[in-house]
Short mmCIF file of C-alpha atoms in Angstrom, two decimals:
data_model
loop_
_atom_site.label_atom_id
_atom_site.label_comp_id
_atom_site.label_asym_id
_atom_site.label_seq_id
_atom_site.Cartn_x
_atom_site.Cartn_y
_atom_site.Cartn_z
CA UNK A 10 -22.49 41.39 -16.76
CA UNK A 11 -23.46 40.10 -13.47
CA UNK A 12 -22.02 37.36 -11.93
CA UNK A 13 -24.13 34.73 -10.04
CA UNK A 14 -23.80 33.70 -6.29
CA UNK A 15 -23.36 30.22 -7.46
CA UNK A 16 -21.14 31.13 -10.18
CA UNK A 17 -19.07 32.80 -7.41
CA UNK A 18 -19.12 29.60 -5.04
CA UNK A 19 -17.64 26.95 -8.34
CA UNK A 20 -14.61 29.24 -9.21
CA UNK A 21 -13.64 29.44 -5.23
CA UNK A 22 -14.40 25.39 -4.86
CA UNK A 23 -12.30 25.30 -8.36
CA UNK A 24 -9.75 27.17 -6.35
CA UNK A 25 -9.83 25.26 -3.18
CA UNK A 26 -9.22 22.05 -5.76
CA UNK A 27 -6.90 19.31 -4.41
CA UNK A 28 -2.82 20.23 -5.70
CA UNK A 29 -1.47 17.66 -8.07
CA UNK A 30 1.94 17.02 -7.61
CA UNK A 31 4.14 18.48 -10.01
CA UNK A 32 2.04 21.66 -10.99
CA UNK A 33 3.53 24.04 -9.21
CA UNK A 34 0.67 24.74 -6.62
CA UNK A 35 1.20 21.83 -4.04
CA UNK A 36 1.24 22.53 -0.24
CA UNK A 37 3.52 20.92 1.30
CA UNK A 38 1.44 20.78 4.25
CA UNK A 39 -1.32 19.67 3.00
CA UNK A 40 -0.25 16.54 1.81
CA UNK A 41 -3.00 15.95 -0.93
CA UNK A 42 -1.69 12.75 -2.20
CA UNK A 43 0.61 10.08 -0.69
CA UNK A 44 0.36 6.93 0.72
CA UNK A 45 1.48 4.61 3.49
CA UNK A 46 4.70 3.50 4.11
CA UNK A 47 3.61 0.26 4.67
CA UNK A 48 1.38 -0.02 0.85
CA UNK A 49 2.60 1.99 -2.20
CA UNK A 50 0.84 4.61 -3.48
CA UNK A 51 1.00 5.59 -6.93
CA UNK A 52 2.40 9.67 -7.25
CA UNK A 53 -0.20 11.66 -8.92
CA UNK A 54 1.96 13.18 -11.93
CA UNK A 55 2.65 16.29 -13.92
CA UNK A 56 -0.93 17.42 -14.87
CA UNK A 57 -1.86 16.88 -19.00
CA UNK A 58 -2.71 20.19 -19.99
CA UNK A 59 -5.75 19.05 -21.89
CA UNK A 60 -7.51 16.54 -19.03
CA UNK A 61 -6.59 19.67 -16.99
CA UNK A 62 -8.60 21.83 -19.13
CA UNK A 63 -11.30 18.99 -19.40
CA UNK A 64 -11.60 18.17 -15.76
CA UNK A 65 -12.08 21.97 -15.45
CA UNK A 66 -15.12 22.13 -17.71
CA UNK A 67 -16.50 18.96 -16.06
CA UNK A 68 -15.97 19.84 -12.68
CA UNK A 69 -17.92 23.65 -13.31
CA UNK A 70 -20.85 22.09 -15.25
CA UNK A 71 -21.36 19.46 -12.38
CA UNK A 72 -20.95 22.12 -9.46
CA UNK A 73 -23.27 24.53 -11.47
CA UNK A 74 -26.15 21.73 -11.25
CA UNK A 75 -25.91 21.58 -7.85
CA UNK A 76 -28.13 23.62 -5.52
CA UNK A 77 -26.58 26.62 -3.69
CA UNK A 78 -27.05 25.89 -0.11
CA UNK A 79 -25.09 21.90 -1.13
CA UNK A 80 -22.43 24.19 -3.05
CA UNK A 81 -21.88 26.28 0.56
CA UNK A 82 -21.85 22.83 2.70
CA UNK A 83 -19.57 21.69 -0.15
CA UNK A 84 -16.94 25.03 0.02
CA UNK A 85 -17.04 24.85 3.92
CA UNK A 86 -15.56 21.64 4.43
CA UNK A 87 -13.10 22.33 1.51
CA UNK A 88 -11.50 25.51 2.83
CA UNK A 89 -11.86 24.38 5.91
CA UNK A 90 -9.64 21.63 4.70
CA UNK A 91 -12.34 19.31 7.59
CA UNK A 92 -11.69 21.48 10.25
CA UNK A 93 -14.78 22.40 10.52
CA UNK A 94 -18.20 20.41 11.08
CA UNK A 95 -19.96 20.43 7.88
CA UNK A 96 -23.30 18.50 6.93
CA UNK A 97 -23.49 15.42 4.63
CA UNK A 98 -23.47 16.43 1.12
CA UNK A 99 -26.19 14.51 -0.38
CA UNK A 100 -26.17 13.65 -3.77
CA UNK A 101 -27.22 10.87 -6.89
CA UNK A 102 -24.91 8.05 -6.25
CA UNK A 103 -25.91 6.56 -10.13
CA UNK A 104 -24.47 9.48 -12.12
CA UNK A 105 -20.89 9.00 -14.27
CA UNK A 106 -18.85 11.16 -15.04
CA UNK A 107 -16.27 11.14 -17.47
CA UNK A 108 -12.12 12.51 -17.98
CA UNK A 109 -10.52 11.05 -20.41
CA UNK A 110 -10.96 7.56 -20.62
CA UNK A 111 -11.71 6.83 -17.20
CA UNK A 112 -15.56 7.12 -16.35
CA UNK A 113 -15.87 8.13 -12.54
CA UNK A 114 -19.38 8.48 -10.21
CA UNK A 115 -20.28 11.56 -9.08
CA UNK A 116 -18.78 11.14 -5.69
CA UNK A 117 -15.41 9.92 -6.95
CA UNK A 118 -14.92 12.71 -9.12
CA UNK A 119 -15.45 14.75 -6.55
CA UNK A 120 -13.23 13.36 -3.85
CA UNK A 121 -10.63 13.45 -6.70
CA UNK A 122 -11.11 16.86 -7.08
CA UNK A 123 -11.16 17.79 -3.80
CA UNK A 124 -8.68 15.80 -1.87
CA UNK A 125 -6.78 13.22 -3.50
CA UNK A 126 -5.96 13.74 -7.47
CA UNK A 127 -4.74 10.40 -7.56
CA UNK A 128 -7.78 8.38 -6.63
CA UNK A 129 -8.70 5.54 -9.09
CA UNK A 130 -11.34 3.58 -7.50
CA UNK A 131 -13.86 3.70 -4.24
CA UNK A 132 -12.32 0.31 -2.67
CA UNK A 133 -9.11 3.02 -1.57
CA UNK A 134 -11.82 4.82 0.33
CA UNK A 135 -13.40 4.40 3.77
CA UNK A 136 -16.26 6.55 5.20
CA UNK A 137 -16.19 8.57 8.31
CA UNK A 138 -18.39 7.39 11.03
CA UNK A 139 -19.70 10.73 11.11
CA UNK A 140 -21.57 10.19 8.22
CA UNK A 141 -25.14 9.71 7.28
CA UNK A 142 -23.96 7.26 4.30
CA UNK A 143 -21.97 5.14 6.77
CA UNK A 144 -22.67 1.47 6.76
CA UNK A 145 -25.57 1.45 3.92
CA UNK A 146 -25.23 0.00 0.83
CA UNK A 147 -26.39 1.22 -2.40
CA UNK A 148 -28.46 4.26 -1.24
CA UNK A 149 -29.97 6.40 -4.03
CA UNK A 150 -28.15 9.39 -2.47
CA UNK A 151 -25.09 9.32 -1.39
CA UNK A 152 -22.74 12.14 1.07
CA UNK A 153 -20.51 13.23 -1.59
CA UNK A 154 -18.48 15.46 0.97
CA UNK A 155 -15.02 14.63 0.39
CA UNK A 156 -13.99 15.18 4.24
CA UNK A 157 -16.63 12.77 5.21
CA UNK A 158 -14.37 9.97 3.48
CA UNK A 159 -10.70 8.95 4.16
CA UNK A 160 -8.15 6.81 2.43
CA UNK A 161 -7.10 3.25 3.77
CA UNK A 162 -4.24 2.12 4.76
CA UNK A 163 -3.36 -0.98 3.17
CA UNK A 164 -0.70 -3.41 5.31
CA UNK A 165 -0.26 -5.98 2.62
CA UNK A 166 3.01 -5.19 0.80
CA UNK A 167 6.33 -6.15 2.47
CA UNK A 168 7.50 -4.05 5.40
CA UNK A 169 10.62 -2.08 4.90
CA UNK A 170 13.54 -3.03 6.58
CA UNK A 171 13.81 -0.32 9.32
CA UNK A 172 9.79 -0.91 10.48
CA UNK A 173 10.91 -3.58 13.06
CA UNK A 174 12.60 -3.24 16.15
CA UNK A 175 12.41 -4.47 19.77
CA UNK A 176 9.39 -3.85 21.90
CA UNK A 177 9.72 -0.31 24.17
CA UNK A 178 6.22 -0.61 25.98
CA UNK A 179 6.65 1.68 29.05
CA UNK A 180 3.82 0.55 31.73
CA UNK A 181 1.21 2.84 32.98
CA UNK A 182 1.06 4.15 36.46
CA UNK A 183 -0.83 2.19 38.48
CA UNK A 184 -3.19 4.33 39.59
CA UNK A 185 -5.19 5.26 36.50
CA UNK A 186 -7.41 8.80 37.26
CA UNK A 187 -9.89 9.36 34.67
CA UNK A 188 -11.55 12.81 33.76
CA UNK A 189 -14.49 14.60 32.66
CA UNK A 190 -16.68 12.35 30.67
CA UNK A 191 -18.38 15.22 29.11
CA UNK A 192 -17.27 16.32 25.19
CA UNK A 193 -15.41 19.56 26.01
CA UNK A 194 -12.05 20.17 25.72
CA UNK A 195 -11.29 20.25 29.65
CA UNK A 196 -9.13 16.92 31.30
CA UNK A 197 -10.25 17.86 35.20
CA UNK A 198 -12.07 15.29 37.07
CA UNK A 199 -15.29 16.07 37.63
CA UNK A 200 -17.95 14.92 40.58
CA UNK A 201 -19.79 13.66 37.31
CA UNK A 202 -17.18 11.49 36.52
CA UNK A 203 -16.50 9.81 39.46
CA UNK A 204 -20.63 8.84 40.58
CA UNK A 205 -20.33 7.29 36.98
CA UNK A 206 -17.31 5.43 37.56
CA UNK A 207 -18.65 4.34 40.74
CA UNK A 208 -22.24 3.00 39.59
CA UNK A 209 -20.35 1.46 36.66
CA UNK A 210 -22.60 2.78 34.03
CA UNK A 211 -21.29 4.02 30.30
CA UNK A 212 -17.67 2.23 31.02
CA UNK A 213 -14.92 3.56 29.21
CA UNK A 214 -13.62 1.05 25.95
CA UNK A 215 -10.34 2.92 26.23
CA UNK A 216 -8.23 5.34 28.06
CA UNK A 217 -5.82 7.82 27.12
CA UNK A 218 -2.06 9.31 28.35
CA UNK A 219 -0.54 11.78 26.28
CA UNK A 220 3.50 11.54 26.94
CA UNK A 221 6.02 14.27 25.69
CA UNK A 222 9.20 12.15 25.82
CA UNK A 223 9.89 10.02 28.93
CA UNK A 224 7.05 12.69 30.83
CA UNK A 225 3.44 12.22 31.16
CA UNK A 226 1.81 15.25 30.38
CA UNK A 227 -2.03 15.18 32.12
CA UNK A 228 -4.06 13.32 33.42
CA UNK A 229 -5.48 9.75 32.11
CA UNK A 230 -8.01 10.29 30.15
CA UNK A 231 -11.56 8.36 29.82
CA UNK A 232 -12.98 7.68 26.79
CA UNK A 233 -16.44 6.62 26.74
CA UNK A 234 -17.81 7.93 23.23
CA UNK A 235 -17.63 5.75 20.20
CA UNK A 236 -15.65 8.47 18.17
CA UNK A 237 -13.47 11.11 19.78
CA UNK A 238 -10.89 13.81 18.02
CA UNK A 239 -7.52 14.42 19.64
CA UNK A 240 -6.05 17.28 18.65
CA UNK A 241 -4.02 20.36 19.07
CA UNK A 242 -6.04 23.29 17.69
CA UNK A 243 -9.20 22.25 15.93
CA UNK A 244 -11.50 25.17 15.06
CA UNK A 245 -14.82 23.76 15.43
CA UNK A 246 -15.41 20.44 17.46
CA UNK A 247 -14.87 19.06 21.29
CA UNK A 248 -12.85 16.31 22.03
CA UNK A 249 -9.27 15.88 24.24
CA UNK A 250 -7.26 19.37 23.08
CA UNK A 251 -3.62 18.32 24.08
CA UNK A 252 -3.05 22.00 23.56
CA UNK A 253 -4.42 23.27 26.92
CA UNK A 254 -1.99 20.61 28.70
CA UNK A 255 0.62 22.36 30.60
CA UNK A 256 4.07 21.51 31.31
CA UNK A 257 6.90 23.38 32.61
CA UNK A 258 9.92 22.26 30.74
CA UNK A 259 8.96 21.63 27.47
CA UNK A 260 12.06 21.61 24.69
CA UNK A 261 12.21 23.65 21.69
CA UNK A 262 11.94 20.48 19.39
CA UNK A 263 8.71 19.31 21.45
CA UNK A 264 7.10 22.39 21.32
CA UNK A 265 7.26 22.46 17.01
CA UNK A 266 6.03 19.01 17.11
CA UNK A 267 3.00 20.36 19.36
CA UNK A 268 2.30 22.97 17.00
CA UNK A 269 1.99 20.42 14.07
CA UNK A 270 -0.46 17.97 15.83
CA UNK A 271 -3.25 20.68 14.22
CA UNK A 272 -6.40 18.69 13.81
CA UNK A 273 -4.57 15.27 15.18
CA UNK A 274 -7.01 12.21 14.82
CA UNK A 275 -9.63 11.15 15.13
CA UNK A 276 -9.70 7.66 17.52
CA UNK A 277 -13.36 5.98 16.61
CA UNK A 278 -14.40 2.18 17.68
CA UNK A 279 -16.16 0.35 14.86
CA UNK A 280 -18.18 -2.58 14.55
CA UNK A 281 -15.04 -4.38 12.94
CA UNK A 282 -12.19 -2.99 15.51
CA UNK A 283 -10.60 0.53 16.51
CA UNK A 284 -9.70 2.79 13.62
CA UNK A 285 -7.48 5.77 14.05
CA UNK A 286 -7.66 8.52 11.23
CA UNK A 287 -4.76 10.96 10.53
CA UNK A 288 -6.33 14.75 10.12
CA UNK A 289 -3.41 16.38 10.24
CA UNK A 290 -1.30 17.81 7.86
CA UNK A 291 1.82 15.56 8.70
CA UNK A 292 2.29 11.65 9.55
CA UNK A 293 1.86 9.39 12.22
CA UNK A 294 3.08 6.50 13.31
CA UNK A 295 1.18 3.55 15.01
CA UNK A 296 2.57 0.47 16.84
CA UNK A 297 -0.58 -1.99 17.43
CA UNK A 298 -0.04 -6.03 18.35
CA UNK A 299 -3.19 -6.65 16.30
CA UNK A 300 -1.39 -5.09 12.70
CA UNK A 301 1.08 -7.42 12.91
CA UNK A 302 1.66 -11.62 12.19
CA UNK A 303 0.75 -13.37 15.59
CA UNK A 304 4.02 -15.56 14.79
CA UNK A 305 6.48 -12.40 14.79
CA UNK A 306 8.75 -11.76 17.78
CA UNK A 307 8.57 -8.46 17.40
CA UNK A 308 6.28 -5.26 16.72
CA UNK A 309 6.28 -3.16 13.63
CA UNK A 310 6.06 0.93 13.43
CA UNK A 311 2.83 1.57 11.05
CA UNK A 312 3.39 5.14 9.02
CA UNK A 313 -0.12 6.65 8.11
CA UNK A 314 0.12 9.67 5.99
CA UNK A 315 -2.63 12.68 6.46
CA UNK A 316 -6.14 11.87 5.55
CA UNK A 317 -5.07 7.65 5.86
CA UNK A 318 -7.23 5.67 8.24
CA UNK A 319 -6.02 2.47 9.69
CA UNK A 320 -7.84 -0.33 11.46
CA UNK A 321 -5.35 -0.11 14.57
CA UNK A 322 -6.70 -2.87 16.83
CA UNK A 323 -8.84 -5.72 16.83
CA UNK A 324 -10.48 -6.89 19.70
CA UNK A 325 -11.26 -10.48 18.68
CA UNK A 326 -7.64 -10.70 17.01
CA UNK A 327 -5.88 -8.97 20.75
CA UNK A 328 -7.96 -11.68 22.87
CA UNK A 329 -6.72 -14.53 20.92
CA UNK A 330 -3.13 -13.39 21.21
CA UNK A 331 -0.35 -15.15 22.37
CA UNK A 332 3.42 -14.39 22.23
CA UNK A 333 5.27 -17.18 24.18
CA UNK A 334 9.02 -16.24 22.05
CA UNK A 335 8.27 -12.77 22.90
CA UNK A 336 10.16 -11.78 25.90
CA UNK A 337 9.01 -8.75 25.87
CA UNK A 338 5.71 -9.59 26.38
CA UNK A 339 6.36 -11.78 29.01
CA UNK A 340 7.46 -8.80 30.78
CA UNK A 341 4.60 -6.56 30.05
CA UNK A 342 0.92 -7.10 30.79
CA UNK A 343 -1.64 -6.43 28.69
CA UNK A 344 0.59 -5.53 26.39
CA UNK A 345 -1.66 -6.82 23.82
CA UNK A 346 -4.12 -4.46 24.37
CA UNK A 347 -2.00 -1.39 23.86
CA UNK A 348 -1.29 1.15 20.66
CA UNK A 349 0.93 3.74 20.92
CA UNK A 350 1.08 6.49 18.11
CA UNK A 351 3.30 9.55 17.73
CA UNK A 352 3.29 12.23 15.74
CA UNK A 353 4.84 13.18 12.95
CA UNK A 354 8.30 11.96 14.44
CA UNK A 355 8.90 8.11 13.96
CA UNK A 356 11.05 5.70 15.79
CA UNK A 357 12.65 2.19 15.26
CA UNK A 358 16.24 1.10 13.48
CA UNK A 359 16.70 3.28 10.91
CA UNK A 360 15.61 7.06 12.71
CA UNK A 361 17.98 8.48 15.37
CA UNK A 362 15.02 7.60 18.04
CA UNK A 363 15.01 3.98 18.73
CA UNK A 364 12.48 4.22 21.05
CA UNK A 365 9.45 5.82 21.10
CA UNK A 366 9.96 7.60 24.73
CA UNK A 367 12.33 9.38 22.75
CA UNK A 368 9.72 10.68 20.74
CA UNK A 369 8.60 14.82 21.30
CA UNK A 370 5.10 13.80 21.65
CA UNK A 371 2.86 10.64 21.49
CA UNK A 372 0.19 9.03 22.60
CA UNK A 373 -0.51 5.70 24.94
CA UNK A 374 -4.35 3.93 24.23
CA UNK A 375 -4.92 1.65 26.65
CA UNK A 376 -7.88 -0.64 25.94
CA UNK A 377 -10.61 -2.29 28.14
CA UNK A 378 -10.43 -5.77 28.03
CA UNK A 379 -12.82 -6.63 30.10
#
């Protein structure tokens, strides 16, 4: 007997399916479930052999309905794993599914499927600028591509004790040079560049220094776009690669760290603030003076797990703020309109790094306020 193209494409979707923890198949890496450090996140448990077996049959007779060419956009951005730029997937937002007990639409089944097996309802879920189904409400069709979507981060339980320790802002140089505005990977300055920095046209909401420890690595760099990736080794996509940044003494524990940024994050501003999005397969972690209670002393250290987005800054809230107790901010200008985020290693009381200068490699935004 034959086997159909589209038969083919459901059993390697059904194979690219999200790991649940417990059953054996989990990537470490990948990180499929989880939560933030800051909010807890139910564990996705051992599978039940029958809702296994019943999400199964669900999942092929909904896949099977769907047209060929949605089924390729669909296994693209799941093996892919988002990697790669794939289309909106399109699809009847008024269609229920059912596993179980719980009745799920269409496109939470199939971000359940696909990325986090422990998804119960659409208010954990924020969509991707990048989307056609961004900021509309109720459409009749709806991008069901699950790496179109990410979780949120939500701040509101207690922070643990270790989270908060004394500010560490390290000031920028003074003289800030600013590179290509162009999307390619490159982080010269270009002739470009500088006529637009002159005329004053297209100016830059927020610039960028990549640090490995207590050394800038690069140049400043400009950021003009609304949405911009930073990452390591992305295989489709432009944005700042902070793996074509040389340096000439790089340790060995720096250089692992480097080689885990992968697909990094992506840095977007929003009509609400500036969201940062984790795409890589380990954690970051984010120290913003807008996450925090304008009556604390000090800052706290924000851990976003892969596929977590996280509103890291607020303009409103960062004009409005004053710290008169804080003596570190006294000492620091502008201070309020910084975020720094590091990856995967974290920093404050309870990790052997107190700082985050001793971090292997992180990241200094440095907003516009003006």
């Amino acid at each position: 007997m034959f086997r159909t193209k589209r038969s083919g494409l459901v059993r390697r979707l059904w194979r690219s399916r999200a790991p649940v923890e417990g059953d054996g198949e989990a990537d470490p890496g990948t990180h499929g479930s989880g939560g933030c450090c800051m909010a807890k996140t139910p564990k996705a448990g051992r599978s039940n052999p029958g809702t296994e077996a019943e999400l199964k049959a669900l999942t092929h007779s909904i896949l099977k309905k769907i047209k060929e060419k949605h089924l390729e956009v669909l296994l693209q951005a799941v093996e892919s794993k988002g990697g790669a730029r794939s289309p909106c997937l399109l699809l009847p937002s008024k269609v229920d599914t059912k596993v179980g007990q719980p009745c799920y639409p269409l496109p939470l089944l199939l971000f359940k499927v696909f990325r986090w097996p422990d998804l119960r309802h659409s208010s954990e879920l924020k969509r991707l600028p990048c989307c056609e189904s961004y900021g509309k409400m109720n459409p009749e069709l709806v991008c069901c591509n699950p790496h179109h979507m990410s979780r949120l981060c939500e701040l509101e339980s207690p922070p643990p004790p270790y989270s908060r320790y004394p500010m560490d802002f390290l000031k920028p140089p003074v003289s800030w040079l600013t590179p290509s505005t162009n999307r390619h990977v490159c982080v010269s300055l270009s002739p470009d560049s500088q006529a637009l920095q002159e005329s004053g046209e297209r100016a830059h909401w927020c610039m960028l220094a990549y640090w490995e420890e207590k050394i800038r690595v690069g140049r400043l760099y400009s950021v003009r776009e609304p949405s911009l990736d930073i990452f390591y080794d992305l295989p489709q996509g432009t944005g700042f690669c902070l793996g074509q940044l040389s340096s000439g003494n790089r340790s060995q524990l720096v250089q692992m760290v480097r080689a885990k940024i992968g697909y990094g994050i992506q840095l977007s501003r929003e009509a609400d603030g500036v969201w940062v999005y984790n795409r890589s397969c380990y954690p970051i972690f984010i120290k913003s003076a807008t996450l925090d209670d304008p009556a604390s002393r000090t800052l706290l250290v924000h851990k976003v797990f892969p596929g977590f987005s996280i509103k890291a800054f607020d303009f409103e809230k960062a004009s409005s703020l004053q710290r008169p107790n804080d003596h570190e901010f006294s000492q620091q200008p502008c201070t309020s309109f910084t975020v720094q985020i590091s990856f995967v290693k974290g920093w404050g009381q309870c990790y052997t790094r107190q700082f985050i200068s001793s971090c292997p490699c992180w990241l200094e935004v440095i907003f516009n306020n003006r």
